[in-house]
Amino acid sequence: MKVKFQTTLGDIVVRLYDETPLHRDNFVKLVKERYYDGTLFHRVIKDFMIQGGDPDSKGAPAGKMLGTGGPDYTIEAEIKDGLYHKRGALAAARTGDEVNPDRRSSGSQFYIVWGQVYNEGQMRQLSKQMAMQQVQQAFNVLVGQHRAEVMQMRRDHNHAGLQELQEKLANEAEAQVKANGSGLTEEQKKLYTTVGGTPHLDGQYTVFGEVETGLDVVEMIQNKVTRRGDRPADDIEMKMVLVEE
């Protein structure tokens, strides 16, 4: 399944992944409904990504803050191994973990990755940072599972017990991450040192497609001058149509 983004700077054709059917089907549904027609790439960050899909961006006056619009639903996360944030990846935007621990996707907002090409040294450092991040995330989940116990210890001022529990959970988190493989895989390292992208987003957001043609248009968009809220100074409008095979 392919979709053509017809933008004021040129066309971008994306292929939607069958491995993420919930996101694929929702995107196709919105394209058929002409939901995206007249919307803008409302958030653009150089060497990072370009974001669109906010219905509130249609006809939005200059200076209006955008990025909170969408349908009255979210989509279950479909974060899959092997679907990475390489340059040209199409992924679903979402609210942060603090209010969205299940990492459910926005019903309409998306972004296309640009990112950067990393050298070997940068990859090693990033891999270490991501391993630490994975341990912290695993620890947070474990703490949440023991929330009642933690709260009771705090009420009882049981500092020794709380410290012991924290150390236990920290060790469990490290063991979990080690067992599942920490940091970046060899596939990711090869991908991000050749094609480029945004590896720190892997495992955090659902990737559900990739650019097949028009990566030069993505590059032009991500290079545009922006104003407040990372909105391009000159509006970049789009329409979308399904591409027949």
Coordinates of C-alpha atoms in Angstrom, one line a residue:
M1 CA 0.0 0.0 0.0
K2 CA 1.5 3.4 -1.1
V3 CA 0.4 7.0 -0.5
K4 CA 1.6 10.0 -2.4
F5 CA 2.1 13.3 -0.4
Q6 CA 1.5 16.1 -2.8
T7 CA 3.3 19.1 -1.2
T8 CA 3.9 22.6 -2.3
L9 CA 7.6 21.6 -2.7
G10 CA 7.1 18.3 -4.6
D11 CA 5.8 14.8 -4.2
I12 CA 6.7 12.2 -1.6
V13 CA 5.6 8.6 -2.1
V14 CA 5.6 6.4 1.0
R15 CA 5.1 2.6 1.4
L16 CA 3.0 1.5 4.4
Y17 CA 4.2 -1.6 6.2
D18 CA 2.0 -4.7 6.5
E19 CA 3.7 -5.4 9.8
T20 CA 1.8 -2.5 11.4
P21 CA -1.8 -3.1 10.2
L22 CA -3.5 -0.9 12.7
H23 CA -1.5 2.1 11.6
R24 CA -1.6 1.2 7.9
D25 CA -5.4 0.8 7.9
N26 CA -6.0 4.0 9.9
F27 CA -3.7 6.0 7.6
V28 CA -5.4 4.7 4.5
K29 CA -8.8 5.5 6.0
L30 CA -7.8 9.1 6.7
V31 CA -6.3 9.5 3.2
K32 CA -9.5 8.2 1.6
E33 CA -11.5 10.7 3.7
R34 CA -9.3 13.5 2.5
Y35 CA -8.5 14.2 6.1
Y36 CA -5.0 15.4 5.4
D37 CA -5.8 17.7 2.4
G38 CA -4.9 21.3 3.3
T39 CA -2.9 20.4 6.4
L40 CA 0.6 21.6 6.9
F41 CA 4.0 20.3 7.9
H42 CA 3.6 22.2 11.1
R43 CA 6.8 21.1 12.9
V44 CA 10.1 21.0 11.2
I45 CA 13.5 20.4 12.9
K46 CA 16.6 20.4 10.8
D47 CA 18.6 17.2 10.9
F48 CA 15.8 15.5 12.8
M49 CA 12.4 15.2 11.2
I50 CA 9.3 16.8 9.6
Q51 CA 5.9 16.5 11.3
G52 CA 2.3 16.9 10.0
G53 CA -1.2 15.5 10.3
D54 CA -2.7 18.1 12.7
P55 CA -6.2 19.0 11.3
D56 CA -6.0 22.3 13.2
S57 CA -3.3 23.4 10.7
K58 CA -5.7 23.8 7.9
G59 CA -5.9 27.5 7.2
A60 CA -4.0 28.3 10.4
P61 CA -3.0 31.9 10.7
A62 CA 0.7 32.8 11.0
G63 CA 1.9 32.4 14.6
K64 CA -0.8 30.0 15.7
M65 CA 0.7 27.2 17.9
L66 CA 0.0 23.8 16.3
G67 CA 0.5 20.1 17.2
T68 CA -2.4 19.2 19.5
G69 CA -5.1 18.4 17.0
G70 CA -6.3 15.0 15.8
P71 CA -9.3 12.7 15.9
D72 CA -11.0 11.6 19.1
Y73 CA -9.0 8.3 19.3
T74 CA -5.5 7.0 19.6
I75 CA -3.9 3.8 18.1
E76 CA -2.4 0.9 20.0
A77 CA 1.4 0.9 19.7
E78 CA 2.9 -1.4 17.0
I79 CA 6.5 -1.0 17.9
K80 CA 8.3 -3.8 16.1
D81 CA 11.8 -5.1 16.0
G82 CA 13.5 -4.4 12.7
L83 CA 11.4 -1.3 11.9
Y84 CA 13.8 1.4 12.7
H85 CA 14.0 5.2 12.5
K86 CA 16.2 5.3 9.5
R87 CA 16.2 8.3 7.2
G88 CA 12.9 8.4 5.4
A89 CA 11.0 6.3 8.0
L90 CA 7.3 7.2 8.5
A91 CA 6.3 7.1 12.1
A92 CA 3.4 8.0 14.4
A93 CA 3.6 11.0 16.7
R94 CA 2.3 10.6 20.3
T95 CA 2.2 12.2 23.7
G96 CA 4.9 11.5 26.2
D97 CA 5.4 8.5 28.5
E98 CA 4.4 10.4 31.6
V99 CA 0.8 10.6 30.3
N100 CA 0.9 7.8 27.8
P101 CA 2.8 4.8 29.3
D102 CA 1.4 2.4 26.7
R103 CA 2.9 4.6 23.9
R104 CA -0.3 4.8 22.0
S105 CA 0.0 6.8 18.8
S106 CA -1.9 9.9 17.7
G107 CA -4.9 9.1 15.5
S108 CA -3.5 11.3 12.7
Q109 CA -0.2 13.0 13.4
F110 CA 3.0 11.5 11.9
Y111 CA 6.6 12.4 11.1
I112 CA 9.1 11.6 8.5
V113 CA 12.7 11.0 9.8
W114 CA 15.7 12.8 8.5
G115 CA 18.2 12.6 11.3
Q116 CA 22.0 12.3 10.6
V117 CA 24.6 9.8 9.6
Y118 CA 26.8 8.7 12.6
N119 CA 30.4 7.7 12.7
E120 CA 31.6 4.6 14.6
G121 CA 32.6 6.6 17.7
Q122 CA 29.3 8.3 17.9
M123 CA 27.6 4.9 17.5
R124 CA 29.5 3.4 20.4
Q125 CA 28.6 6.4 22.7
L126 CA 25.0 6.4 21.6
S127 CA 24.7 2.6 22.2
K128 CA 26.0 3.1 25.8
Q129 CA 23.5 5.9 26.4
M130 CA 20.6 3.8 25.0
A131 CA 21.6 0.8 27.2
M132 CA 21.4 3.1 30.2
Q133 CA 18.1 4.5 29.0
Q134 CA 16.7 0.9 28.6
V135 CA 17.8 0.0 32.2
Q136 CA 16.1 3.2 33.5
Q137 CA 12.9 2.4 31.7
A138 CA 12.9 -1.2 32.9
F139 CA 13.5 0.1 36.5
N140 CA 10.6 2.5 36.2
V141 CA 8.3 -0.3 35.1
L142 CA 9.4 -2.4 38.1
V143 CA 8.9 0.4 40.5
G144 CA 5.4 0.9 39.1
Q145 CA 4.6 -2.8 39.7
H146 CA 5.7 -2.3 43.4
R147 CA 4.0 1.0 43.8
A148 CA 1.9 0.0 46.8
E149 CA 4.9 -1.5 48.6
V150 CA 7.0 1.6 47.9
M151 CA 4.2 3.9 49.2
Q152 CA 3.8 1.9 52.4
M153 CA 7.5 2.0 53.1
R154 CA 7.5 5.8 52.6
R155 CA 4.6 6.1 55.0
D156 CA 6.4 4.0 57.5
H157 CA 9.6 6.0 57.0
N158 CA 11.3 2.6 56.3
H159 CA 14.3 4.1 54.5
A160 CA 16.4 0.9 54.9
G161 CA 13.7 -1.2 53.3
L162 CA 13.1 1.3 50.6
Q163 CA 16.8 1.4 49.7
E164 CA 17.0 -2.4 49.7
L165 CA 14.0 -2.7 47.4
Q166 CA 15.4 0.0 45.0
E167 CA 18.7 -1.9 44.8
K168 CA 16.9 -5.2 44.1
L169 CA 14.8 -3.6 41.4
A170 CA 17.8 -1.9 39.8
N171 CA 19.6 -5.3 39.6
E172 CA 16.5 -6.9 38.1
A173 CA 16.2 -4.1 35.5
E174 CA 19.9 -4.6 34.5
A175 CA 19.4 -8.3 34.2
Q176 CA 16.2 -7.9 32.1
V177 CA 18.0 -5.5 29.7
K178 CA 21.1 -7.7 29.4
A179 CA 18.9 -10.8 28.7
N180 CA 17.0 -8.9 26.0
G181 CA 20.1 -7.3 24.4
S182 CA 21.0 -3.8 25.4
G183 CA 22.1 -0.8 23.3
L184 CA 22.1 -1.0 19.5
T185 CA 22.1 -4.1 17.4
E186 CA 24.6 -4.7 14.7
E187 CA 21.8 -4.1 12.1
Q188 CA 21.1 -0.7 13.7
K189 CA 24.7 0.3 13.8
K190 CA 25.2 -0.5 10.1
L191 CA 22.0 1.3 9.2
Y192 CA 22.7 4.5 11.1
T193 CA 26.4 4.7 9.9
T194 CA 25.3 4.4 6.3
V195 CA 21.7 5.6 5.7
G196 CA 21.4 7.7 8.8
G197 CA 18.4 8.5 11.0
T198 CA 17.4 9.0 14.6
P199 CA 18.3 5.8 16.5
H200 CA 17.3 7.2 20.0
L201 CA 13.7 7.0 18.9
D202 CA 13.8 3.2 18.2
G203 CA 11.5 1.3 20.6
Q204 CA 9.7 4.5 21.6
Y205 CA 7.4 5.3 18.6
T206 CA 5.7 3.2 16.0
V207 CA 7.4 3.2 12.6
F208 CA 4.8 2.2 10.0
G209 CA 6.2 3.0 6.6
E210 CA 9.1 4.5 4.6
V211 CA 9.7 7.0 1.8
E212 CA 10.2 5.2 -1.6
T213 CA 10.6 8.4 -3.7
G214 CA 10.8 12.0 -2.8
L215 CA 13.5 11.9 -0.2
D216 CA 14.9 15.0 -1.8
V217 CA 11.6 16.8 -1.0
V218 CA 11.9 15.7 2.7
E219 CA 15.4 17.2 2.7
M220 CA 14.2 20.5 1.3
I221 CA 11.4 20.7 3.9
Q222 CA 13.7 19.9 6.8
N223 CA 16.0 22.7 5.7
K224 CA 13.3 25.4 5.7
V225 CA 13.5 28.4 8.0
T226 CA 11.2 28.0 11.0
R227 CA 9.6 30.3 13.5
R228 CA 8.0 29.8 16.9
G229 CA 7.0 26.2 17.7
D230 CA 9.3 25.0 14.9
R231 CA 6.6 25.9 12.3
P232 CA 8.0 26.8 8.9
A233 CA 8.1 30.5 8.1
D234 CA 6.4 29.7 4.8
D235 CA 3.5 27.2 5.0
I236 CA 4.1 23.8 3.4
E237 CA 0.7 22.4 2.5
M238 CA -0.1 18.9 1.5
K239 CA -2.7 16.7 -0.1
M240 CA -2.6 12.8 -0.1
V241 CA -3.8 10.2 -2.5
L242 CA -3.5 6.4 -2.6
V243 CA -1.1 5.1 -5.3
E244 CA -2.3 2.3 -7.4
E245 CA 0.2 -0.5 -7.9

